[in-house]
XYZ file of C-alpha atoms in Angstrom:
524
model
C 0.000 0.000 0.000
C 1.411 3.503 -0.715
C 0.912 6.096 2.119
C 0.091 9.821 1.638
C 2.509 9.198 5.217
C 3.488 7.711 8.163
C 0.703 9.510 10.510
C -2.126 11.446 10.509
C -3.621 13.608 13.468
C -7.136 14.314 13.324
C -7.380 17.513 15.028
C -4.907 20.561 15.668
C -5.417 21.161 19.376
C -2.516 21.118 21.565
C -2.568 17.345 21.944
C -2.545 16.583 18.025
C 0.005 19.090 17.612
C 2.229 17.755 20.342
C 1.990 14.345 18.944
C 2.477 15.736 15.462
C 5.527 17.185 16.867
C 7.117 15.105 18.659
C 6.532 12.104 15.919
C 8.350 14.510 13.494
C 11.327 14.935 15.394
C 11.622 11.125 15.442
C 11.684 11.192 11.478
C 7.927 10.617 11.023
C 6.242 11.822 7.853
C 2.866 13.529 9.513
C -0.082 15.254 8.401
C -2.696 17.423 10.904
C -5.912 17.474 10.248
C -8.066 20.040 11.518
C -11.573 20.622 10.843
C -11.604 24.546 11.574
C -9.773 27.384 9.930
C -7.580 28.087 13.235
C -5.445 25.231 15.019
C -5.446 25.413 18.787
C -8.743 24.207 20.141
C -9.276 25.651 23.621
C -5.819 27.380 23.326
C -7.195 29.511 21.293
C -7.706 33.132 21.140
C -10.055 36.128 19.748
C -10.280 39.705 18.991
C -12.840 42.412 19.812
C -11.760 45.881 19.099
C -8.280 46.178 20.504
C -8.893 43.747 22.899
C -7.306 39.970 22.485
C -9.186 37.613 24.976
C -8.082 33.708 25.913
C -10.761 31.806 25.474
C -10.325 28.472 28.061
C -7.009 28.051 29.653
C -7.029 31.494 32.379
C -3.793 30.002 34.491
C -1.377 27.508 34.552
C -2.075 27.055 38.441
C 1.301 26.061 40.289
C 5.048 25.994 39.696
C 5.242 22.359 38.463
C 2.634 23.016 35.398
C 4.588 25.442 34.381
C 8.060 23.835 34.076
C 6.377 21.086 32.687
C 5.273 22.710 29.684
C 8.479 24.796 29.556
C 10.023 20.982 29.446
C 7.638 19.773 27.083
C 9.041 22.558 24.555
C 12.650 22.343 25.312
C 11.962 18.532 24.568
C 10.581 19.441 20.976
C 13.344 21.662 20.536
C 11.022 24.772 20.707
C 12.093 28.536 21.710
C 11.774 29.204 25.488
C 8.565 30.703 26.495
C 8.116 33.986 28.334
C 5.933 33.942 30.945
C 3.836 36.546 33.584
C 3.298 34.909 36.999
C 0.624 36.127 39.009
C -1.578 35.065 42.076
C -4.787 32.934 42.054
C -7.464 33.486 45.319
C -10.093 31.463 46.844
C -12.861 33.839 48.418
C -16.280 32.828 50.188
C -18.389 35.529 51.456
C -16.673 38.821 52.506
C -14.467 36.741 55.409
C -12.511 33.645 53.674
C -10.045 34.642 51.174
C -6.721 32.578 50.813
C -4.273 32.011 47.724
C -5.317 28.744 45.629
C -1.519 28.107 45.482
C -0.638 28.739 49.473
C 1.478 25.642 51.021
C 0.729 26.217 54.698
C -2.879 25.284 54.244
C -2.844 23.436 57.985
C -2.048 26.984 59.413
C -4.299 29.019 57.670
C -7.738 26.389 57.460
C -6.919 26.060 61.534
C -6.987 29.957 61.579
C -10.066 30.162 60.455
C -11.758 26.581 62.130
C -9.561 26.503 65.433
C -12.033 23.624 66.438
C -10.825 21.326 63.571
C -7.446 22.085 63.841
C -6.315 18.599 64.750
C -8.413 16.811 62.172
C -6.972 19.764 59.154
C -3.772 18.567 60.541
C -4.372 14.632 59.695
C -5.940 15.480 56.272
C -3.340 17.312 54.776
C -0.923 14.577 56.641
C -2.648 12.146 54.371
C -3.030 14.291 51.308
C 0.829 14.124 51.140
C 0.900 10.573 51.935
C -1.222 9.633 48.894
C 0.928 12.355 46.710
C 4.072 10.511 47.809
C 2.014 6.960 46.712
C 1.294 8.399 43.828
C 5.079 9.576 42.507
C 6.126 5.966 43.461
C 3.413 4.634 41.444
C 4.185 6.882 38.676
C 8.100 6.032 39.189
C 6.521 1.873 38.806
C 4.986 2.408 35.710
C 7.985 1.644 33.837
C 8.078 -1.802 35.754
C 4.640 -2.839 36.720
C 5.491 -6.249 38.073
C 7.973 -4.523 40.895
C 5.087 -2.381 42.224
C 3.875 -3.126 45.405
C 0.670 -2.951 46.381
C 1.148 -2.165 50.167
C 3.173 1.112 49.245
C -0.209 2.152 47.489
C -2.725 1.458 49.649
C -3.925 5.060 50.471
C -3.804 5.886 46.708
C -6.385 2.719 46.233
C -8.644 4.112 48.961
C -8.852 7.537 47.443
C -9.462 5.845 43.864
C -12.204 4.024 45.657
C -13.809 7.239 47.079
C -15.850 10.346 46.052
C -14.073 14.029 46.840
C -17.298 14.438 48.998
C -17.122 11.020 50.809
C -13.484 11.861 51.431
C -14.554 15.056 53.594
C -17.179 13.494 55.074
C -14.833 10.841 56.898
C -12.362 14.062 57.986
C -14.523 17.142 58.850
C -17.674 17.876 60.899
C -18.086 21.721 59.894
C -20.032 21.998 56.679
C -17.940 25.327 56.304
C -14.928 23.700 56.493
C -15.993 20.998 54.158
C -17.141 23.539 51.904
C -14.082 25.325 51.941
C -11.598 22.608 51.744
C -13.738 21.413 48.558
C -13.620 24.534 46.624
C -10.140 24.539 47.322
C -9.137 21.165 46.476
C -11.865 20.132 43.601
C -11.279 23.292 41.273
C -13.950 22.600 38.586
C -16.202 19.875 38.776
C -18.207 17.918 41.149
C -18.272 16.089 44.699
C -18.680 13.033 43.040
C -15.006 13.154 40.839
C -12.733 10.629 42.980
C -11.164 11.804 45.811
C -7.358 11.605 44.135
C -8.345 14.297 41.807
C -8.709 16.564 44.539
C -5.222 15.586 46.130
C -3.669 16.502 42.766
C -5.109 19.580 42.802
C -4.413 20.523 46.035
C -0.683 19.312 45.294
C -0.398 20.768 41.909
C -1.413 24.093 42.387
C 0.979 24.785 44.660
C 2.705 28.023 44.107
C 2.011 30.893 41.947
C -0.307 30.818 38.807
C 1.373 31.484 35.224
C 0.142 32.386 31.767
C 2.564 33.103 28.349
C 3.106 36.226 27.497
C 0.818 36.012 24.557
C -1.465 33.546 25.589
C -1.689 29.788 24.664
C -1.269 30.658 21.013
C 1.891 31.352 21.354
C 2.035 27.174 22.441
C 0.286 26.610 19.430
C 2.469 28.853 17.021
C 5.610 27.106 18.379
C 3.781 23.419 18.516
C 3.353 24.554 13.936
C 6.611 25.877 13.568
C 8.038 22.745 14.827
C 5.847 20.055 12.798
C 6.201 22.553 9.873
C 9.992 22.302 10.432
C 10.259 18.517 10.501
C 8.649 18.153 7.268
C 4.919 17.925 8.756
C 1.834 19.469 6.983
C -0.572 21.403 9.497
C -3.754 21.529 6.693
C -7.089 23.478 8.152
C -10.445 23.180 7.021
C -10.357 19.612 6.295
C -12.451 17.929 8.799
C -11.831 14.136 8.497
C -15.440 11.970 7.923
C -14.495 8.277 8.399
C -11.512 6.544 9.563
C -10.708 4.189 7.349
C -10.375 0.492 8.986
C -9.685 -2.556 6.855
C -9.078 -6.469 8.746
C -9.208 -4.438 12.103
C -6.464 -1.970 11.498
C -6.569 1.594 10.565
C -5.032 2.414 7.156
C -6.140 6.100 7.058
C -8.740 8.618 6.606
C -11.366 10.411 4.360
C -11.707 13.924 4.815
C -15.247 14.745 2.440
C -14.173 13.168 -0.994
C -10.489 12.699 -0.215
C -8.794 9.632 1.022
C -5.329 9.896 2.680
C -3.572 6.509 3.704
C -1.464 6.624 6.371
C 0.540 3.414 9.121
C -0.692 5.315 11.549
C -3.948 7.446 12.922
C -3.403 9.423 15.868
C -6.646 11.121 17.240
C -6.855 14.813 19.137
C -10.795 14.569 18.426
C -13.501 14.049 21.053
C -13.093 10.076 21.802
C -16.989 9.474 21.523
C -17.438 11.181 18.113
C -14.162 9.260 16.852
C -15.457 6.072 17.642
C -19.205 6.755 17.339
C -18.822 8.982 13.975
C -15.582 8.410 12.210
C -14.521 4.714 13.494
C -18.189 3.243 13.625
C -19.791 0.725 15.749
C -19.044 -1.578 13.456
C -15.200 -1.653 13.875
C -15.593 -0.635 17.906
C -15.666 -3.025 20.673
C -19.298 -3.262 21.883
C -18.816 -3.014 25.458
C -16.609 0.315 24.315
C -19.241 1.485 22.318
C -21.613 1.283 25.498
C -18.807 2.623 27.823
C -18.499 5.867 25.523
C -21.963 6.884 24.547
C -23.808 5.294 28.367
C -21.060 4.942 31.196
C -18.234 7.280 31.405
C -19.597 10.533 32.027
C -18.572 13.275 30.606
C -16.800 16.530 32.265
C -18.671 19.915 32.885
C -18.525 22.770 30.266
C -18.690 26.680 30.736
C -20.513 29.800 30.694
C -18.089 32.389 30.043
C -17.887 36.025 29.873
C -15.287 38.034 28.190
C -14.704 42.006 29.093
C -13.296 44.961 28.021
C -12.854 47.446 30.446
C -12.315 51.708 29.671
C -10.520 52.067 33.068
C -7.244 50.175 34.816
C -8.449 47.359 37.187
C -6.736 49.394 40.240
C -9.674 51.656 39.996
C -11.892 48.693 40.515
C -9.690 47.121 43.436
C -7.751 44.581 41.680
C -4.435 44.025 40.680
C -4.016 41.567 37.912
C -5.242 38.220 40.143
C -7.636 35.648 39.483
C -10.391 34.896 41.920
C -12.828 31.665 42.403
C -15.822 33.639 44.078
C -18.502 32.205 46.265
C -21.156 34.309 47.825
C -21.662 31.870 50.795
C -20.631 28.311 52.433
C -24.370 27.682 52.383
C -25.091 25.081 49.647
C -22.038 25.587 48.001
C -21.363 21.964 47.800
C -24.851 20.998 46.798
C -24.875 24.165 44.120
C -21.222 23.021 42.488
C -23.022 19.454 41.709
C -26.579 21.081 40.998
C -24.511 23.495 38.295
C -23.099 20.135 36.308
C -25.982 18.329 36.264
C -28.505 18.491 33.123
C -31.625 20.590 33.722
C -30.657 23.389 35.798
C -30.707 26.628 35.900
C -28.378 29.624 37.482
C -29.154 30.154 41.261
C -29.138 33.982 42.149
C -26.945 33.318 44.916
C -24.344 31.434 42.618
C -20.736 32.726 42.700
C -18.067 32.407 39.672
C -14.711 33.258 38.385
C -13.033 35.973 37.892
C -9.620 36.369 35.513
C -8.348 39.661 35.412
C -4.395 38.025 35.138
C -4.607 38.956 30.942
C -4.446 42.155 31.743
C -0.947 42.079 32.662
C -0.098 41.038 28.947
C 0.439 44.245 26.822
C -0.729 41.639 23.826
C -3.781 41.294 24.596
C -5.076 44.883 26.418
C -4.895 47.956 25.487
C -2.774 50.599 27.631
C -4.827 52.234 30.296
C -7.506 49.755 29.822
C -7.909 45.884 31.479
C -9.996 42.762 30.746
C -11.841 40.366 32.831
C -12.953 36.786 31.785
C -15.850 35.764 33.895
C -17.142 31.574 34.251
C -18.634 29.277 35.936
C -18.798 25.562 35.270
C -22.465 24.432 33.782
C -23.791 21.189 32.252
C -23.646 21.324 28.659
C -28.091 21.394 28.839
C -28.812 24.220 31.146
C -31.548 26.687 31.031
C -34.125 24.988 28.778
C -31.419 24.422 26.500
C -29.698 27.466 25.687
C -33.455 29.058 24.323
C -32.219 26.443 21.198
C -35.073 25.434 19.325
C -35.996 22.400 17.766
C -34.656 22.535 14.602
C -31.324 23.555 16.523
C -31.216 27.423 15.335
C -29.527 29.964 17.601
C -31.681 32.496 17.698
C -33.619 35.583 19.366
C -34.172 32.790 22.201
C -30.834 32.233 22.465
C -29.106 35.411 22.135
C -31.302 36.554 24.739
C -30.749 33.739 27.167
C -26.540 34.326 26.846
C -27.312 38.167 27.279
C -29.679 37.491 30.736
C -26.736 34.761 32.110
C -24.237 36.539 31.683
C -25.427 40.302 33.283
C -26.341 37.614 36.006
C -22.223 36.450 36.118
C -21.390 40.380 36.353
C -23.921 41.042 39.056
C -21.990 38.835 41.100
C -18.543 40.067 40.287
C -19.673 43.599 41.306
C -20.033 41.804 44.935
C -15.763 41.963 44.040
C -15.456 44.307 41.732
C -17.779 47.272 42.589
C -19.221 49.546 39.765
C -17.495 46.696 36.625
C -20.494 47.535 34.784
C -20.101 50.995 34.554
C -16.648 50.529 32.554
C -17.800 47.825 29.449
C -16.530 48.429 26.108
C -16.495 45.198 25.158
C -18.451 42.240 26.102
C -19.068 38.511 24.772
C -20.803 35.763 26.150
C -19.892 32.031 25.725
C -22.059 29.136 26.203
C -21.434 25.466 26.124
C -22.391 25.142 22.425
C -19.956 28.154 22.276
C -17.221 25.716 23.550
C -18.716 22.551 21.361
C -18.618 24.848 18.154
C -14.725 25.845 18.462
C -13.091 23.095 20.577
C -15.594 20.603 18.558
C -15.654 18.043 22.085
C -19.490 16.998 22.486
C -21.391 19.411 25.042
C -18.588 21.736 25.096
C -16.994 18.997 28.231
C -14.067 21.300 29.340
C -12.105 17.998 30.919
C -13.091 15.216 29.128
C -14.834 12.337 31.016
C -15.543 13.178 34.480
C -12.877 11.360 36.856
C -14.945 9.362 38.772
C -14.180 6.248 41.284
C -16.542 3.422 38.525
C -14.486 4.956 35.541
C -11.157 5.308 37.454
C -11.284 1.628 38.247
C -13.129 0.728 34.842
C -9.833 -1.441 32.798
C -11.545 -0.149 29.708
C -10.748 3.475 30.875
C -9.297 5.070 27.720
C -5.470 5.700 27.448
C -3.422 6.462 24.728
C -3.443 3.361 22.828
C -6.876 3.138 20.899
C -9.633 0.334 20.802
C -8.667 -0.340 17.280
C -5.486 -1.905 16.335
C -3.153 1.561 14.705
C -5.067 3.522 16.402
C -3.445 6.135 19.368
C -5.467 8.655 21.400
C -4.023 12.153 22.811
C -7.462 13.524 23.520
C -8.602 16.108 25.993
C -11.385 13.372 26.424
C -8.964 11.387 28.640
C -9.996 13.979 31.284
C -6.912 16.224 31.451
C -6.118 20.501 30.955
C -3.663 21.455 28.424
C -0.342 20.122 30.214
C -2.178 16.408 31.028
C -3.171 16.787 27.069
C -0.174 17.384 25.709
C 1.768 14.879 27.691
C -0.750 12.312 27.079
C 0.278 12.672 23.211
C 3.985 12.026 24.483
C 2.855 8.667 25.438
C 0.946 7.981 22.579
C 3.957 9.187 20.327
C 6.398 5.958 22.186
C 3.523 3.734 21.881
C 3.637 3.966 18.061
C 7.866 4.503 18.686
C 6.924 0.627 20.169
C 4.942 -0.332 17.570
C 7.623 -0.123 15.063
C 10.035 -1.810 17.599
C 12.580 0.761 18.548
C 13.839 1.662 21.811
C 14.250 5.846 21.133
C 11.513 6.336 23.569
C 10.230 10.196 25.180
C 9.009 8.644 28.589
C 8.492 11.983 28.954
C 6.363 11.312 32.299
C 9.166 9.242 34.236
C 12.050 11.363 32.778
C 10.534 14.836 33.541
C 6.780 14.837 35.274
C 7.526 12.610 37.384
C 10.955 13.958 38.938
C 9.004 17.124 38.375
C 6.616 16.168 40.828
C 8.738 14.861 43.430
C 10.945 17.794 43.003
C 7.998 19.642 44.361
C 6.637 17.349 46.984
C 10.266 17.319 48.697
C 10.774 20.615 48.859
C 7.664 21.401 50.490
C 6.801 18.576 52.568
């Protein structure tokens, strides 16, 4: 068979172009193929007026993100990144506010709950036990049959166990609880497995960080080096079947055009590559079921986007980022309500609020600042956008994104006093604003929801696919940008393994991992 070349990427979001580069600087021949007419997916960016706003990724939250994507780069042999570091805040009410990234967080949670001071104390105690279970299981994965399973026995239980059922067995206050969960949870749910709130808590450790330029200029460098390997980055070619002959993919068709290829790597949502492009009749059934029936998908967003006419001093803030919640009351319950199909806003809901881009002279104006306002939603919320039947966005719609998102700045003025007095500029994203651009079903901003049955599910995707030359690096594998593009590391050594040679990345135990460790060490 002759091959247009070696790979192809469906999709040019971070993850397909990480793969893409990183197979071309191990002498692949590779094509990207991206539906839309800009590469980037969630990384990307847009323009109102002289304003340039980020559209998903606000913060890299924590010192180890950040030097793992400045490895990531160095790895691909891409220019050094320059950065703007600023500070992240976790506010309830007029009375709790702490830094997201603080490391004394057994000092300042007994501060404010003196009377669970000794049980703060033994959670964080076992928060870094199951961080230090989880390095040495990462450290293992290079030689599963030496792990032992007594070293991991904490990281099992918190597998095993809800984020929610996790506080429950540590704290009596429902204050504290709340607290320590919109702390350690980030976005998302009570019911996401207890580990991903030790990771976050561990993680985002240390200041926040965005590029000087935004996440596009991750993209740019993520072309320039597939371009400069002898890839092909090609837009507006959205692929409509992968091709799959005696159980192995031998390439794609993108609307009338076939391109054959040894390998197919996908970026795309994992549901619409298997339901869609693979087909059920080349998928596993039980995968089939897992994809469209079991493994839930992640929240999206309601966003808002700003442009100001004044600096943010004049509106008390400094260039920070702030996760806002009016009061402990319900906050729990209201997180959860928020994800779930068929809700709608509360008035006493709280939200975030980014004003870090206005730090970057590339994307405001002199004399002027931004402010990116969210909140995490199900993908059906509020009867449905005011979509109608036929699916047309109209007068229904535009007016529901108009009312939600006055109701997002009504409760940033409980921060930001007077905001709505200075708008130039103001756009409102929904979750079929997210679906349309990053093209992942329901706009999910993390991919499948982390959740105990799926954690433990052996099915759970990874990076090599359900069909034999297939390889996944897929925001659907419930990961942010950094998780993304390493997970398209891994799936560039498993096709390295494929064709039998030994010139691996192992980017994770090389770099992540130390990374990591580095980290916990330090700070312990």
């Amino acid at each position: 068979m002759q091959h247009d070349c070696d790979v192809i990427v469906i999709g040019a979001g971070i993850g397909g172009l990480t793969a893409a580069a990183a197979l071309g600087q191990k002498g692949y021949k590779v094509m990207v193929l991206e539906a839309g007419h800009r590469a980037g997916g969630y990384c990307q960016s847009f323009t109102r007026k002289d304003y340039r706003f980020i559209t998903s990724v606000h913060k890299l939250g924590g010192d180890i993100l950040k030097e793992t994507l400045d490895a990531m780069l160095s790895q691909l042999g891409a220019e050094p990144l320059s950065w703007h570091c600023f500070d992240q805040f976790l506010q309830i009410g007029s009375s709790f506010r702490v830094k997201n990234g603080a490391r004394n967080k057994v000092e300042i949670l007994a501060d404010y709950f003196p009377h669970e001071a000794e049980n703060i104390a033994r959670f964080m105690r076992d928060v870094d036990i199951v961080a230090n279970e989880l390095i040495y299981a990462m450290r293992m994965q290079a030689e599963p049959s030496r792990l032992e399973w007594t070293k991991i026995r904490n990281l099992i239980r918190f597998n095993q166990i809800t984020f929610g059922q996790l506080l429950d067995g540590y704290f009596q206050d429902p204050q504290l609880k709340a607290a320590v969960y919109a702390w350690g949870v980030g976005d998302g749910a009570p019911y996401h497995a207890a580990v991903r709130g030790v990771i976050w808590l561990k993680i985002n450790e240390g200041p926040a960080y965005l590029p000087i330029g935004g996440m596009d200029t991750v993209v740019d460098s993520l072309i320039d080096r597939v371009q400069k390997s002898g890839g092909v980055v090609q837009m507006r070619s959205p692929v409509t079947k992968i091709l799959v002959e005696d159980g192995r993919t031998v390439g794609v068709q993108v609307n009338d055009q076939t391109y054959l290829s040894r390998y197919v790597v996908t970026n795309a949502d994992l549901r619409r590559t298997y339901r869609d492009l693979v087909g059920p009749e080349h998928t596993p059934p039980r995968i089939m079921e897992k994809l469209l029936n079991r493994w839930t998908p992640t929240c999206s967003c309601l966003s808002v986007w700003l442009g100001l006419d004044c600096e943010l001093d004049e509106l008390g803030m400094q260039g920070e980022n702030v996760t806002y919640y009016r009061t402990y009351d319900r906050l729990i319950e209201m997180a959860s309500d928020l994800v779930r199909d068929g809700g709608v806003l509360p008035a006493d809901a709280g939200c975030g609020i980014n004003t870090a881009s206005t730090l970057d002279p590339t994307m405001t104006p002199a004399g002027r600042s931004q402010v990116i306002l969210g909140i995490p939603v199900a993908s059906q919320f509020e009867n449905g956008w005011g979509v109608d039947e036929s699916g047309l966005r109209g007068q229904a719609y535009r007016e529901t994104k108009l009312r939600l998102g006055q109701r997002l700045i009504d409760t940033a003025e409980l921060v930001m006093p007077n905001l709505r007095d200075h708008i130039q500029v103001m756009e409102v994203g929904t979750p079929l604003t997210y679906e349309r651009y990053g093209r992942h079903q329901g706009g999910a901003y993390l991919g499948f929801a982390l959740t105990p049955q799926s954690l433990m599910d052996k099915d759970h995707p990874t990076s090599v696919g359900y069909v034999k030359g297939l390889f996944h690096c897929s925001k659907s594998m419930g990961g942010g940008a950094c998780a993304t593009m390493q997970e398209a590391f891994t799936a560039t050594d498993q096709i390295l393994r494929a064709d039998g040679r030994d010139d691996l990345w192992q980017f994770e135990q090389r770099f992540a991992t130390p990374l990591f460790e580095k980290h916990q060490a330090v700070h312990a």
